[in-house]
mmCIF file of C-alpha atoms in Angstrom:
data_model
loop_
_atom_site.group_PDB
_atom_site.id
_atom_site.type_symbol
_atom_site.label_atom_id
_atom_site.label_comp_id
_atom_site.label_asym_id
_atom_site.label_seq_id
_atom_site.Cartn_x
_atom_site.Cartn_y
_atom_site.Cartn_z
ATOM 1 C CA UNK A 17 -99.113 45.954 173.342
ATOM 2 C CA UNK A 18 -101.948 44.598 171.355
ATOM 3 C CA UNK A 19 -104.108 41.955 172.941
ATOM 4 C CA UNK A 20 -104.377 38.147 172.388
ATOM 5 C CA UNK A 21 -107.901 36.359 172.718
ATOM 6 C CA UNK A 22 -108.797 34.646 175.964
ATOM 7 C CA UNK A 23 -107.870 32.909 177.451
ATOM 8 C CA UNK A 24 -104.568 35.036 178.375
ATOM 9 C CA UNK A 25 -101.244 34.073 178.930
ATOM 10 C CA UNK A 26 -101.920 30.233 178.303
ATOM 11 C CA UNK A 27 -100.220 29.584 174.902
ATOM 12 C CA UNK A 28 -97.102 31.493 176.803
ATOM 13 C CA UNK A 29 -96.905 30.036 180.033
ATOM 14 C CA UNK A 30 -97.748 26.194 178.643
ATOM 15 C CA UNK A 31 -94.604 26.408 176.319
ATOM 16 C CA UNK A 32 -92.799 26.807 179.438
ATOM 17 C CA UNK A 33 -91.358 24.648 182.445
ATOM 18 C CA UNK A 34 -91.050 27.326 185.625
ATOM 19 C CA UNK A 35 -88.636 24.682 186.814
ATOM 20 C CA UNK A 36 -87.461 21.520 186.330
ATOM 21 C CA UNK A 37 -87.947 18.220 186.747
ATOM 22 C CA UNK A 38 -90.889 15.626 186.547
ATOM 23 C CA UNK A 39 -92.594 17.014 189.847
ATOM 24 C CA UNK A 40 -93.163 20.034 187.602
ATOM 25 C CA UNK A 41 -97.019 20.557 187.409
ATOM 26 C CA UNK A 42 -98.685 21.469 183.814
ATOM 27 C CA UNK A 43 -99.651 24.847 183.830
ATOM 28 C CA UNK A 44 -102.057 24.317 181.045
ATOM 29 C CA UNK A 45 -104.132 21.848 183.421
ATOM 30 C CA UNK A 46 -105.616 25.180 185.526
ATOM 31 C CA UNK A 47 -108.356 26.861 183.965
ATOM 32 C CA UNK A 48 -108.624 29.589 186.382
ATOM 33 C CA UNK A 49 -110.071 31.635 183.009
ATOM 34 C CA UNK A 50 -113.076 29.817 183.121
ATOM 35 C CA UNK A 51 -114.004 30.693 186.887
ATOM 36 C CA UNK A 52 -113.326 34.117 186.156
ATOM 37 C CA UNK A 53 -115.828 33.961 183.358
ATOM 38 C CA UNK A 54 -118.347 32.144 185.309
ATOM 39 C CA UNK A 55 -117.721 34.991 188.526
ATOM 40 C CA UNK A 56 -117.138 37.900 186.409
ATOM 41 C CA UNK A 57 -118.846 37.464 183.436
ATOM 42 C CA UNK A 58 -120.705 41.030 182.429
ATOM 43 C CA UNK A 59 -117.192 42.469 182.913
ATOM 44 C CA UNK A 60 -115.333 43.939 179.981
ATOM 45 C CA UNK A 61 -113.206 41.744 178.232
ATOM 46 C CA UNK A 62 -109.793 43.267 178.905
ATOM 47 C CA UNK A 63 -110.827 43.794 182.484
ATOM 48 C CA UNK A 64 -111.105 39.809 182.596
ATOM 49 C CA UNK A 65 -108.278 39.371 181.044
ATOM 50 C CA UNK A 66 -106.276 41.487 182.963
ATOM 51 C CA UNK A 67 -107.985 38.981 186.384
ATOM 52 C CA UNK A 68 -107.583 35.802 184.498
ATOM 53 C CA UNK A 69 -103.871 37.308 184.217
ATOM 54 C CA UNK A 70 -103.765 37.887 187.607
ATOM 55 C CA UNK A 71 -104.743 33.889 188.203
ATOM 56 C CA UNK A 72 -102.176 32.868 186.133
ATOM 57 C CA UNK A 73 -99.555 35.164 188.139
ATOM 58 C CA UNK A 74 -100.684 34.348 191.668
ATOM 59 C CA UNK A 75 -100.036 30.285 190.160
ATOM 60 C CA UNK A 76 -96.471 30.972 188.805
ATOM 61 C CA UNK A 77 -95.497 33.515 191.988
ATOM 62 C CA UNK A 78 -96.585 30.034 193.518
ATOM 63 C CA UNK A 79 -94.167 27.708 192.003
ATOM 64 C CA UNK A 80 -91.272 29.682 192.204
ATOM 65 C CA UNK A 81 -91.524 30.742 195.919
ATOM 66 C CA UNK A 82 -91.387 26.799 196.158
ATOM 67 C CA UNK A 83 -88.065 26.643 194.194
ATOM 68 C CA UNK A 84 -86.393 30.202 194.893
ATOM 69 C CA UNK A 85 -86.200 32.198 197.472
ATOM 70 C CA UNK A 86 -89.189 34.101 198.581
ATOM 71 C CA UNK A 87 -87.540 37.674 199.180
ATOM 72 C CA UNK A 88 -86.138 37.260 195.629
ATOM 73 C CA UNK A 89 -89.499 36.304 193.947
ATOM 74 C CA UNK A 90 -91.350 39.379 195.960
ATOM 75 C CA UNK A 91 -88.701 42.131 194.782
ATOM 76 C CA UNK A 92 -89.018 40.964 191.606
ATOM 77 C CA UNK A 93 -92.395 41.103 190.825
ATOM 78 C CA UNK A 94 -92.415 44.441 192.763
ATOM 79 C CA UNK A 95 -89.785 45.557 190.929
ATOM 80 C CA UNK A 96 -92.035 44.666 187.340
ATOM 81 C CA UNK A 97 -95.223 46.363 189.225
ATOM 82 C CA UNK A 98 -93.744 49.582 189.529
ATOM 83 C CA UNK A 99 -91.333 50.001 186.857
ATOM 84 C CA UNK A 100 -93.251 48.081 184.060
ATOM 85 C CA UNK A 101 -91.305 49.961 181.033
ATOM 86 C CA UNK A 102 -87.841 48.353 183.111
ATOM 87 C CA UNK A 103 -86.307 46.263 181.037
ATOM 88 C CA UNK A 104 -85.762 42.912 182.674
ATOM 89 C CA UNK A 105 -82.475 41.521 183.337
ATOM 90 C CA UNK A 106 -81.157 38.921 181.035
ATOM 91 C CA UNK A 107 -79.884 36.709 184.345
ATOM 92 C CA UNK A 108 -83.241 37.473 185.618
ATOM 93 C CA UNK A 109 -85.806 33.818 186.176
ATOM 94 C CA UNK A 110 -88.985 34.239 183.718
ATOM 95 C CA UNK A 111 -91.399 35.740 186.770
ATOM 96 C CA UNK A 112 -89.957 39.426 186.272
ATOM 97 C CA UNK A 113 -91.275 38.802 182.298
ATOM 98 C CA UNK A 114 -94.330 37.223 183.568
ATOM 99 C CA UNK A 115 -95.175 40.116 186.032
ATOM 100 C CA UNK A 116 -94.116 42.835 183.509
ATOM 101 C CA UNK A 117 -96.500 41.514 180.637
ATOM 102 C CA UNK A 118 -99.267 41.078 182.789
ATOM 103 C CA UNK A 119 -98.788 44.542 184.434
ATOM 104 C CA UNK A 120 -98.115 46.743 181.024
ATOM 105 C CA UNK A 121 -101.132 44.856 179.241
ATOM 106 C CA UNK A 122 -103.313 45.655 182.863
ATOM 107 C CA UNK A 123 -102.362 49.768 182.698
ATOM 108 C CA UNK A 124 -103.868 50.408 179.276
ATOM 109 C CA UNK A 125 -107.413 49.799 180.386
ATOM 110 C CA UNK A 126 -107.052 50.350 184.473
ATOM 111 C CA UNK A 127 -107.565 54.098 186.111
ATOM 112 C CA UNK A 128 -105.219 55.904 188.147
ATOM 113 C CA UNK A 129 -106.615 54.774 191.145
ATOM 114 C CA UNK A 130 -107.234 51.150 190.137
ATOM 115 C CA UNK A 131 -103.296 51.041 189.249
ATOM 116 C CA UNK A 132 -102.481 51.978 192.848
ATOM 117 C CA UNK A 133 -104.297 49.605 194.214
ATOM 118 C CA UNK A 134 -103.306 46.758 192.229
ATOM 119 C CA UNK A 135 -99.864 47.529 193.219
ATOM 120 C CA UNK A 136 -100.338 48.024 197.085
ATOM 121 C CA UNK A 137 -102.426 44.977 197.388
ATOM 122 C CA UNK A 138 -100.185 42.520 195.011
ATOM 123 C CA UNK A 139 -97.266 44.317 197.949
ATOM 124 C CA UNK A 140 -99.235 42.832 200.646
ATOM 125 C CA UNK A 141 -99.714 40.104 199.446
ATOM 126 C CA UNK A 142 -96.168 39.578 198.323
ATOM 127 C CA UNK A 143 -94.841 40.871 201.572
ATOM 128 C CA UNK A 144 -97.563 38.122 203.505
ATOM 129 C CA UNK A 145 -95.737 35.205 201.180
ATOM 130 C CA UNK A 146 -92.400 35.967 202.487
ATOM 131 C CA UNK A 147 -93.435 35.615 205.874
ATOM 132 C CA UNK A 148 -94.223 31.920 205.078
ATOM 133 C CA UNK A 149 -90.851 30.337 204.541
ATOM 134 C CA UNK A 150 -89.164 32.599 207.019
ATOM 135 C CA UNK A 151 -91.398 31.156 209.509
ATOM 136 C CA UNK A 152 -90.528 28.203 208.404
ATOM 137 C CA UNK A 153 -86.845 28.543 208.487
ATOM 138 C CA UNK A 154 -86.967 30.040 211.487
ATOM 139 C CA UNK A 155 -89.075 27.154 212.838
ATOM 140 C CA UNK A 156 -91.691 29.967 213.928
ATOM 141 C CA UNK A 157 -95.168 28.722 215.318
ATOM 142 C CA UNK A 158 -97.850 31.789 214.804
ATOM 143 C CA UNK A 159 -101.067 31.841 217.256
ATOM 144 C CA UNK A 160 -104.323 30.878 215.124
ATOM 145 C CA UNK A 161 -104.834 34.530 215.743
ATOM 146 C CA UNK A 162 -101.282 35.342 213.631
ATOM 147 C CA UNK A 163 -101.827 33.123 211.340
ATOM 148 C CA UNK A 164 -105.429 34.169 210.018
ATOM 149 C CA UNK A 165 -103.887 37.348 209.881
ATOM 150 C CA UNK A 166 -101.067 36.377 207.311
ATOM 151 C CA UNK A 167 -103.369 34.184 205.953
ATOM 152 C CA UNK A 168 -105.861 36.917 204.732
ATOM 153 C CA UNK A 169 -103.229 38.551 202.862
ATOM 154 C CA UNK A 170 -101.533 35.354 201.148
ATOM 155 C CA UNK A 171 -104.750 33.966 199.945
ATOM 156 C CA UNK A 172 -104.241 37.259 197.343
ATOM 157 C CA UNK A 173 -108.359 37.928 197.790
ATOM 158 C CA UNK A 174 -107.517 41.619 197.826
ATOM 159 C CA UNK A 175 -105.731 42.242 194.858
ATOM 160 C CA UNK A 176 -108.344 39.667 193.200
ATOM 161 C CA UNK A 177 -110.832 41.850 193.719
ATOM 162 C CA UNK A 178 -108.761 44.481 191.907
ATOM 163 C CA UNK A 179 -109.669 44.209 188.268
ATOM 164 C CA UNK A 180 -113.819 44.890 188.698
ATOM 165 C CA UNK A 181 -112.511 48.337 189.652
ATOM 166 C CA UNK A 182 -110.441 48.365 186.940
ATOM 167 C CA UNK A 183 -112.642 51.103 185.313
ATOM 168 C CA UNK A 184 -113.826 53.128 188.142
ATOM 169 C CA UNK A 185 -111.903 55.665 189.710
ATOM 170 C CA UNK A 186 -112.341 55.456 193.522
ATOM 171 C CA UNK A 187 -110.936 57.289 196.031
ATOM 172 C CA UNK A 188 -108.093 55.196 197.853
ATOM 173 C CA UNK A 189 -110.148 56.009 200.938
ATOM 174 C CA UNK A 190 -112.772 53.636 199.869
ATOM 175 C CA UNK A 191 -110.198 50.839 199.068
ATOM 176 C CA UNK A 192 -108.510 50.783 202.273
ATOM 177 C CA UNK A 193 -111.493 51.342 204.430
ATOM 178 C CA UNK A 194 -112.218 47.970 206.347
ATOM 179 C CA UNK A 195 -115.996 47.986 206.116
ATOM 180 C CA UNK A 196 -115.469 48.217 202.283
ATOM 181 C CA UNK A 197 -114.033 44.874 202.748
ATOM 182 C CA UNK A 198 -117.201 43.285 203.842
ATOM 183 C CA UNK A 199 -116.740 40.887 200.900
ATOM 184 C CA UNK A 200 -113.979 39.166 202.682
ATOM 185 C CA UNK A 201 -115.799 38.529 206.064
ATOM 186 C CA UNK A 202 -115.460 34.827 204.280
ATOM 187 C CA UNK A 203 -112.159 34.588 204.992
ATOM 188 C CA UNK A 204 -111.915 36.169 208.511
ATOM 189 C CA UNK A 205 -113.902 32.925 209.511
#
């Protein structure tokens, strides 16, 4: 699949309304590209556009958890993560398209290892934005304790961290370790 200039996904996802009516926010309003370029900017170019990507999937994963249900919008993106050749249902909503494109254009220039953890941690996150509504539905109040915890995974800060290792090949050890996740002490506060 041959590459578009940055900023990715944009032109595609602006033509769009993820669903309807005049509540519907503009998806060409977030400039999440532009952070990624002030954050990440001696990255390669395909590695930033495979993160501004990511932005642009964590905002429409977003808007349809608020209009479909959760457990529907998690399998499907899992579903694109891990079978990214699949072809999509025609019945399917947009998201499974969405996650696809961003996930076949992410392979070509991500490792082995980089690939597996891009899945796992989009999982846990997906998994962690489930557990939102059904607490929710269930009328389910978590500890502070409980919800920090969920709340480290649905703020998607691991698998955003994902594409400036999207050219080394490290050890799954290293990913999964907890003091290599220093960098989110932020978040445990």
């Amino acid at each position: 699949m041959k590459r578009s200039p940055l900023p990715p996904m944009l032109g595609f996802m602006a033509s769009r309304r993820f669903h309807h009516g005049p509540e519907s926010p503009s998806i060409s309003a977030i400039l999440v590209g532009l952070l990624l370029l002030l954050i990440r900017g001696s990255q390669k170019p395909e590695h930033l556009r495979t993160g501004c990507d990511l932005m642009n999937l964590f905002f429409v994963i977003d808007e349809y958890t608020d209009v479909e249900p959760a457990p529907v919008v998690r399998d499907i993106v899992i579903d694109a993560l891990n079978i990214p050749n699949k072809p999509r249902p025609k019945e399917e909503i947009i998201l499974g398209r969405i996650a696809q494109e961003f996930w076949q254009l992410g392979i070509e220039t991500a490792t082995l290892s980089s690939q597996r953890h891009m899945v796992e941690s989009l999982t846990a996150y997906l998994e962690s934005v489930v557990q939102q509504p059904a607490d929710r539905d269930h009328d389910t109040f978590r500890t502070i304790d409980t919800y920090l915890q969920n709340r480290r995974q649905n703020i998607g800060a691991r698998p955003s961290f994902v594409p400036m290792e999207l050219d080394l090949d490290s050890p799954t050890m290293y990913f999964t370790i907890q003091s290599s996740w220093s960098c989110l002490s932020i978040s445990r506060t």
